[in-house]
Amino acid sequence: MKPADPHNRDVRPLRLPAALLPGAALPGASVELFGLRFQTGSAESIVAAVAARRDDGPRMVVTANVDHIVQLSDDAAFRGAYDRAAARTLDGMPLVWLARAACRRQVHRVTGHDLLACVLADPPPFARRIFLVSARQDAADALAARLRAEGLPEGAVASAVPPFGFEADADYSRALAERIRAHGTTLLVMGVGAPKSEIWIDRHRAVLGDPVVFCVGDALNVAAGYLTRAPGLMQRLGLEWIFRFLQAPRRLFRRYFIKSWRFIGIVVRGRLAERGG
């Protein structure tokens, strides 16, 4: 399959703030939803703050959507990974609308595409040794080639395509985590979907070192040119999910037409609890 032209956009250079203490809260605006604190600033500001933070383990950025919120309600491992993430952003438009209603100020939607855009156009210093965990080898190879074209030297970008069910294979997972650390990875990009990406990072944080971690799912395939993102108007109207569904209806039917209804109940229960409290 021939890659499509990647979607590029101009990104301002990252200005890294002074180093943050381990575990310190990120600077900038945030909002609380579903018992979690979400950063509401721009992708550039969030990435810069996470890169400046000094932790003993991975500094993971997660991008919340409706499906994540549903899974967080009954998956303790996923919730733990979210709790320990360095930053949580609002990806799904329903979450952005809820956040805007809650804090009545500007709230940025920050997706996996936005996170990758911060490092693809001109890789900043923290993204000089990148490891891609991808669902497909051709996409990993294409993205690695794109990064080398942006000036990263040969060997600076490594990749792995784990087998199905790798997250339950202790030996494979340990070997992969050790390989990531041995590579000297400073930016780890997880493109194998949620919740496995987030849980896997959280479970192996003691082995991985302290890279910045982007959990971006299919955004890796889009950046590599193997998937097309929805038109900008659909994104702004909150209809990007329709475009994604049409690309993979069998895989996404249950997520969008069965599981997503639980989100409404979660929101209603949350509102009732706030009024009762």
mmCIF file of C-alpha atoms in Angstrom:
data_model
loop_
_atom_site.group_PDB
_atom_site.id
_atom_site.type_symbol
_atom_site.label_atom_id
_atom_site.label_comp_id
_atom_site.label_asym_id
_atom_site.label_seq_id
_atom_site.Cartn_x
_atom_site.Cartn_y
_atom_site.Cartn_z
ATOM 1 C CA MET A 1 0.000 0.000 0.000
ATOM 2 C CA LYS A 2 1.452 3.343 -1.021
ATOM 3 C CA PRO A 3 1.544 5.920 1.751
ATOM 4 C CA ALA A 4 -0.687 8.941 1.385
ATOM 5 C CA ASP A 5 0.764 12.393 1.796
ATOM 6 C CA PRO A 6 1.143 13.033 5.547
ATOM 7 C CA HIS A 7 -0.815 15.900 7.086
ATOM 8 C CA ASN A 8 1.676 18.547 8.037
ATOM 9 C CA ARG A 9 1.073 21.775 9.925
ATOM 10 C CA ASP A 10 3.301 24.527 11.166
ATOM 11 C CA VAL A 11 4.272 24.112 14.793
ATOM 12 C CA ARG A 12 5.939 26.735 16.929
ATOM 13 C CA PRO A 13 9.315 25.672 18.364
ATOM 14 C CA LEU A 14 9.029 24.231 21.837
ATOM 15 C CA ARG A 15 10.333 26.467 24.577
ATOM 16 C CA LEU A 16 11.270 24.271 27.490
ATOM 17 C CA PRO A 17 10.573 25.774 30.926
ATOM 18 C CA ALA A 18 12.826 25.257 33.903
ATOM 19 C CA ALA A 19 12.912 21.647 35.096
ATOM 20 C CA LEU A 20 9.980 20.592 37.236
ATOM 21 C CA LEU A 21 10.466 18.541 40.362
ATOM 22 C CA PRO A 22 9.482 14.844 40.225
ATOM 23 C CA GLY A 23 5.743 14.452 40.592
ATOM 24 C CA ALA A 24 5.116 18.210 40.462
ATOM 25 C CA ALA A 25 1.859 19.377 38.927
ATOM 26 C CA LEU A 26 2.234 20.808 35.447
ATOM 27 C CA PRO A 27 1.966 24.570 35.127
ATOM 28 C CA GLY A 28 -0.840 26.090 33.101
ATOM 29 C CA ALA A 29 -4.600 25.882 33.015
ATOM 30 C CA SER A 30 -6.416 22.673 33.853
ATOM 31 C CA VAL A 31 -9.900 21.398 34.620
ATOM 32 C CA GLU A 32 -11.226 18.517 36.707
ATOM 33 C CA LEU A 33 -13.545 16.006 35.057
ATOM 34 C CA PHE A 34 -14.468 12.489 36.192
ATOM 35 C CA GLY A 35 -12.157 12.801 39.185
ATOM 36 C CA LEU A 36 -9.093 13.525 37.024
ATOM 37 C CA ARG A 37 -7.171 16.719 36.294
ATOM 38 C CA PHE A 38 -6.844 17.500 32.562
ATOM 39 C CA GLN A 39 -4.495 20.065 31.031
ATOM 40 C CA THR A 40 -6.362 22.545 28.823
ATOM 41 C CA GLY A 41 -3.475 24.444 27.244
ATOM 42 C CA SER A 42 -2.016 24.012 23.779
ATOM 43 C CA ALA A 43 -0.210 20.863 22.697
ATOM 44 C CA GLU A 44 3.062 22.775 22.495
ATOM 45 C CA SER A 45 2.822 24.069 26.072
ATOM 46 C CA ILE A 46 1.867 20.669 27.490
ATOM 47 C CA VAL A 47 4.633 18.808 25.664
ATOM 48 C CA ALA A 48 7.212 21.399 26.714
ATOM 49 C CA ALA A 49 6.146 21.136 30.376
ATOM 50 C CA VAL A 50 6.235 17.332 30.357
ATOM 51 C CA ALA A 51 9.658 17.326 28.697
ATOM 52 C CA ALA A 52 10.953 19.674 31.404
ATOM 53 C CA ARG A 53 9.622 17.508 34.225
ATOM 54 C CA ARG A 54 12.196 15.310 35.941
ATOM 55 C CA ASP A 55 10.778 11.970 37.079
ATOM 56 C CA ASP A 56 12.305 8.632 37.996
ATOM 57 C CA GLY A 57 10.158 6.875 35.408
ATOM 58 C CA PRO A 58 8.346 7.461 32.124
ATOM 59 C CA ARG A 59 6.541 10.773 31.688
ATOM 60 C CA MET A 60 3.402 9.604 29.932
ATOM 61 C CA VAL A 61 0.921 11.822 28.097
ATOM 62 C CA VAL A 62 -2.542 10.330 27.591
ATOM 63 C CA THR A 63 -5.246 11.744 25.325
ATOM 64 C CA ALA A 64 -8.729 11.128 26.718
ATOM 65 C CA ASN A 65 -11.760 10.402 24.573
ATOM 66 C CA VAL A 66 -15.252 9.056 25.278
ATOM 67 C CA ASP A 67 -14.096 5.450 25.009
ATOM 68 C CA HIS A 68 -11.331 6.079 27.552
ATOM 69 C CA ILE A 69 -13.779 7.531 30.071
ATOM 70 C CA VAL A 70 -16.031 4.494 29.710
ATOM 71 C CA GLN A 71 -13.120 2.101 30.205
ATOM 72 C CA LEU A 72 -11.735 4.087 33.136
ATOM 73 C CA SER A 73 -14.987 3.515 34.996
ATOM 74 C CA ASP A 74 -14.401 -0.233 35.341
ATOM 75 C CA ASP A 75 -10.739 -0.967 34.521
ATOM 76 C CA ALA A 76 -8.597 -0.430 37.623
ATOM 77 C CA ALA A 77 -5.302 -0.935 35.767
ATOM 78 C CA PHE A 78 -6.258 1.660 33.170
ATOM 79 C CA ARG A 79 -7.358 4.073 35.877
ATOM 80 C CA GLY A 80 -4.073 3.596 37.705
ATOM 81 C CA ALA A 81 -2.132 4.352 34.534
ATOM 82 C CA TYR A 82 -4.185 7.519 34.032
ATOM 83 C CA ASP A 83 -3.656 8.551 37.648
ATOM 84 C CA ARG A 84 0.131 8.268 37.240
ATOM 85 C CA ALA A 85 0.336 9.945 33.824
ATOM 86 C CA ALA A 86 2.431 13.102 33.640
ATOM 87 C CA ALA A 87 -0.294 14.853 31.640
ATOM 88 C CA ARG A 88 -3.841 14.151 30.534
ATOM 89 C CA THR A 89 -5.320 15.996 27.559
ATOM 90 C CA LEU A 90 -8.836 16.283 26.137
ATOM 91 C CA ASP A 91 -9.053 14.537 22.788
ATOM 92 C CA GLY A 92 -12.741 13.711 22.282
ATOM 93 C CA MET A 93 -14.911 16.731 21.467
ATOM 94 C CA PRO A 94 -17.644 15.769 23.989
ATOM 95 C CA LEU A 95 -14.978 16.076 26.698
ATOM 96 C CA VAL A 96 -13.874 19.438 25.341
ATOM 97 C CA TRP A 97 -17.476 20.689 25.433
ATOM 98 C CA LEU A 98 -17.901 19.452 29.007
ATOM 99 C CA ALA A 99 -14.654 21.153 30.024
ATOM 100 C CA ARG A 100 -15.678 24.447 28.427
ATOM 101 C CA ALA A 101 -18.997 24.335 30.261
ATOM 102 C CA ALA A 102 -17.231 23.520 33.534
ATOM 103 C CA CYS A 103 -14.575 26.254 33.490
ATOM 104 C CA ARG A 104 -16.061 28.783 31.043
ATOM 105 C CA ARG A 105 -12.772 29.644 29.372
ATOM 106 C CA GLN A 106 -10.661 28.571 26.439
ATOM 107 C CA VAL A 107 -10.027 24.832 26.345
ATOM 108 C CA HIS A 108 -7.762 23.310 23.711
ATOM 109 C CA ARG A 109 -8.472 19.971 22.148
ATOM 110 C CA VAL A 110 -5.154 18.082 22.120
ATOM 111 C CA THR A 111 -5.052 14.832 20.173
ATOM 112 C CA GLY A 112 -2.348 12.293 19.437
ATOM 113 C CA HIS A 113 -1.949 13.996 16.077
ATOM 114 C CA ASP A 114 -1.174 17.272 17.847
ATOM 115 C CA LEU A 115 1.409 15.645 20.123
ATOM 116 C CA LEU A 116 3.228 14.105 17.166
ATOM 117 C CA ALA A 117 3.108 17.382 15.250
ATOM 118 C CA CYS A 118 5.154 18.958 18.062
ATOM 119 C CA VAL A 119 8.112 16.693 17.296
ATOM 120 C CA LEU A 120 7.827 15.759 13.612
ATOM 121 C CA ALA A 121 8.432 19.084 11.897
ATOM 122 C CA ASP A 122 11.639 19.850 13.798
ATOM 123 C CA PRO A 123 12.483 17.299 16.519
ATOM 124 C CA PRO A 124 13.310 19.201 19.742
ATOM 125 C CA PRO A 125 16.222 18.135 21.975
ATOM 126 C CA PHE A 126 14.131 15.780 24.119
ATOM 127 C CA ALA A 127 13.032 13.881 20.978
ATOM 128 C CA ARG A 128 16.461 13.002 19.625
ATOM 129 C CA ARG A 129 16.214 9.253 20.344
ATOM 130 C CA ILE A 130 12.785 7.966 19.415
ATOM 131 C CA PHE A 131 11.319 4.488 19.770
ATOM 132 C CA LEU A 132 8.106 3.603 17.911
ATOM 133 C CA VAL A 133 5.862 0.781 19.117
ATOM 134 C CA SER A 134 3.592 0.285 16.131
ATOM 135 C CA ALA A 135 0.801 -2.002 14.975
ATOM 136 C CA ARG A 136 2.377 -2.285 11.516
ATOM 137 C CA GLN A 137 5.968 -2.369 10.308
ATOM 138 C CA ASP A 138 5.446 -0.369 7.123
ATOM 139 C CA ALA A 139 4.053 2.553 9.110
ATOM 140 C CA ALA A 140 6.936 2.409 11.589
ATOM 141 C CA ASP A 141 9.461 2.359 8.739
ATOM 142 C CA ALA A 142 7.777 5.272 6.935
ATOM 143 C CA LEU A 143 7.658 7.406 10.069
ATOM 144 C CA ALA A 144 11.287 6.575 10.882
ATOM 145 C CA ALA A 145 12.269 7.668 7.375
ATOM 146 C CA ARG A 146 10.340 10.909 7.836
ATOM 147 C CA LEU A 147 12.154 11.607 11.101
ATOM 148 C CA ARG A 148 15.549 10.933 9.512
ATOM 149 C CA ALA A 149 14.599 13.364 6.740
ATOM 150 C CA GLU A 150 14.053 15.969 9.469
ATOM 151 C CA GLY A 151 17.673 15.545 10.578
ATOM 152 C CA LEU A 152 17.769 12.677 13.070
ATOM 153 C CA PRO A 153 20.831 10.494 12.488
ATOM 154 C CA GLU A 154 20.759 6.851 11.476
ATOM 155 C CA GLY A 155 20.067 4.714 14.521
ATOM 156 C CA ALA A 156 18.300 7.479 16.424
ATOM 157 C CA VAL A 157 14.920 5.981 15.575
ATOM 158 C CA ALA A 158 14.117 2.376 16.472
ATOM 159 C CA SER A 159 10.851 0.462 16.316
ATOM 160 C CA ALA A 160 9.037 -2.698 17.291
ATOM 161 C CA VAL A 161 5.823 -4.322 16.089
ATOM 162 C CA PRO A 162 4.655 -6.496 18.986
ATOM 163 C CA PRO A 163 2.594 -9.627 18.316
ATOM 164 C CA PHE A 164 -1.072 -9.720 19.207
ATOM 165 C CA GLY A 165 -1.473 -10.168 22.959
ATOM 166 C CA PHE A 166 2.079 -9.029 23.722
ATOM 167 C CA GLU A 167 0.896 -7.153 26.810
ATOM 168 C CA ALA A 168 0.110 -10.492 28.488
ATOM 169 C CA ASP A 169 3.464 -12.060 27.538
ATOM 170 C CA ALA A 170 5.789 -11.324 30.460
ATOM 171 C CA ASP A 171 8.980 -12.471 28.705
ATOM 172 C CA TYR A 172 8.318 -10.511 25.521
ATOM 173 C CA SER A 173 7.265 -7.426 27.456
ATOM 174 C CA ARG A 174 10.376 -7.493 29.639
ATOM 175 C CA ALA A 175 12.617 -7.878 26.578
ATOM 176 C CA LEU A 176 10.852 -5.025 24.790
ATOM 177 C CA ALA A 177 11.123 -2.728 27.803
ATOM 178 C CA GLU A 178 14.829 -3.524 28.154
ATOM 179 C CA ARG A 179 15.359 -2.886 24.431
ATOM 180 C CA ILE A 180 13.677 0.520 24.727
ATOM 181 C CA ARG A 181 15.903 1.463 27.651
ATOM 182 C CA ALA A 182 19.063 0.142 25.963
ATOM 183 C CA HIS A 183 18.290 2.294 22.934
ATOM 184 C CA GLY A 184 18.554 5.346 25.176
ATOM 185 C CA THR A 185 15.019 6.325 24.243
ATOM 186 C CA THR A 186 14.026 9.894 25.121
ATOM 187 C CA LEU A 187 10.646 9.809 23.328
ATOM 188 C CA LEU A 188 8.566 6.637 23.210
ATOM 189 C CA VAL A 189 5.570 6.640 20.858
ATOM 190 C CA MET A 190 2.935 3.992 21.548
ATOM 191 C CA GLY A 191 0.711 3.308 18.550
ATOM 192 C CA VAL A 192 -0.950 0.042 19.570
ATOM 193 C CA GLY A 193 -4.187 1.401 21.026
ATOM 194 C CA ALA A 194 -5.818 1.907 24.398
ATOM 195 C CA PRO A 195 -5.897 0.716 27.065
ATOM 196 C CA LYS A 196 -3.015 -1.649 26.327
ATOM 197 C CA SER A 197 -0.506 1.154 25.590
ATOM 198 C CA GLU A 198 -1.147 3.039 28.825
ATOM 199 C CA ILE A 199 -1.322 -0.070 31.016
ATOM 200 C CA TRP A 200 1.821 -1.543 29.475
ATOM 201 C CA ILE A 201 3.790 1.633 30.133
ATOM 202 C CA ASP A 202 2.543 1.794 33.713
ATOM 203 C CA ARG A 203 3.405 -1.838 34.425
ATOM 204 C CA HIS A 204 6.942 -1.566 33.037
ATOM 205 C CA ARG A 205 7.808 1.936 34.242
ATOM 206 C CA ALA A 206 10.594 0.595 36.481
ATOM 207 C CA VAL A 207 12.442 -0.830 33.448
ATOM 208 C CA LEU A 208 11.845 1.786 30.762
ATOM 209 C CA GLY A 209 13.976 4.621 32.091
ATOM 210 C CA ASP A 210 12.508 8.128 31.968
ATOM 211 C CA PRO A 211 11.418 8.866 28.389
ATOM 212 C CA VAL A 212 8.556 11.135 27.472
ATOM 213 C CA VAL A 213 5.780 8.811 26.265
ATOM 214 C CA PHE A 214 3.027 9.656 23.791
ATOM 215 C CA CYS A 215 0.112 7.211 23.654
ATOM 216 C CA VAL A 216 -1.322 8.098 20.242
ATOM 217 C CA GLY A 217 -3.016 5.013 18.744
ATOM 218 C CA ASP A 218 -3.828 5.380 15.048
ATOM 219 C CA ALA A 219 -2.261 8.854 14.942
ATOM 220 C CA LEU A 220 1.032 7.045 14.314
ATOM 221 C CA ASN A 221 -0.402 5.511 11.123
ATOM 222 C CA VAL A 222 -1.742 8.903 10.039
ATOM 223 C CA ALA A 223 1.643 10.557 10.579
ATOM 224 C CA ALA A 224 3.256 7.764 8.552
ATOM 225 C CA GLY A 225 0.808 8.339 5.700
ATOM 226 C CA TYR A 226 -1.069 5.048 5.926
ATOM 227 C CA LEU A 227 -4.350 6.447 7.218
ATOM 228 C CA THR A 228 -6.178 9.669 6.370
ATOM 229 C CA ARG A 229 -7.535 11.958 9.059
ATOM 230 C CA ALA A 230 -11.026 13.458 8.876
ATOM 231 C CA PRO A 231 -11.411 16.862 7.176
ATOM 232 C CA GLY A 232 -10.973 19.870 9.437
ATOM 233 C CA LEU A 233 -14.680 20.752 9.441
ATOM 234 C CA MET A 234 -15.627 17.286 10.727
ATOM 235 C CA GLN A 235 -12.981 17.642 13.447
ATOM 236 C CA ARG A 236 -14.342 21.010 14.581
ATOM 237 C CA LEU A 237 -17.944 19.775 14.615
ATOM 238 C CA GLY A 238 -17.099 16.719 16.695
ATOM 239 C CA LEU A 239 -17.831 14.332 13.805
ATOM 240 C CA GLU A 240 -14.365 12.859 13.363
ATOM 241 C CA TRP A 241 -15.621 9.595 14.880
ATOM 242 C CA ILE A 242 -17.873 9.053 11.828
ATOM 243 C CA PHE A 243 -14.895 9.323 9.496
ATOM 244 C CA ARG A 244 -12.915 6.884 11.640
ATOM 245 C CA PHE A 245 -15.819 4.457 11.817
ATOM 246 C CA LEU A 246 -16.139 4.377 8.020
ATOM 247 C CA GLN A 247 -12.443 3.467 7.788
ATOM 248 C CA ALA A 248 -12.765 0.468 10.141
ATOM 249 C CA PRO A 249 -16.474 -0.294 10.747
ATOM 250 C CA ARG A 250 -16.024 -3.850 11.997
ATOM 251 C CA ARG A 251 -13.405 -2.866 14.576
ATOM 252 C CA LEU A 252 -15.150 0.296 15.766
ATOM 253 C CA PHE A 253 -18.851 -0.610 15.680
ATOM 254 C CA ARG A 254 -18.976 -1.820 19.277
ATOM 255 C CA ARG A 255 -17.008 1.185 20.542
ATOM 256 C CA TYR A 256 -19.139 3.839 18.898
ATOM 257 C CA PHE A 257 -22.615 2.292 18.870
ATOM 258 C CA ILE A 258 -22.722 0.136 21.997
ATOM 259 C CA LYS A 259 -20.082 1.112 24.568
ATOM 260 C CA SER A 260 -20.323 4.874 23.992
ATOM 261 C CA TRP A 261 -23.884 5.014 25.382
ATOM 262 C CA ARG A 262 -22.434 4.289 28.817
ATOM 263 C CA PHE A 263 -20.715 7.663 28.657
ATOM 264 C CA ILE A 264 -24.067 9.443 28.967
ATOM 265 C CA GLY A 265 -24.818 7.537 32.176
ATOM 266 C CA ILE A 266 -21.385 8.381 33.584
ATOM 267 C CA VAL A 267 -21.928 12.094 32.901
ATOM 268 C CA VAL A 268 -25.447 12.075 34.387
ATOM 269 C CA ARG A 269 -24.309 10.252 37.539
ATOM 270 C CA GLY A 270 -21.451 12.699 37.925
ATOM 271 C CA ARG A 271 -23.795 15.681 37.678
ATOM 272 C CA LEU A 272 -26.199 14.159 40.202
ATOM 273 C CA ALA A 273 -23.314 13.487 42.605
ATOM 274 C CA GLU A 274 -22.160 17.109 42.311
ATOM 275 C CA ARG A 275 -25.643 18.401 43.122
ATOM 276 C CA GLY A 276 -26.021 15.961 45.996
ATOM 277 C CA GLY A 277 -22.622 16.932 47.423
#
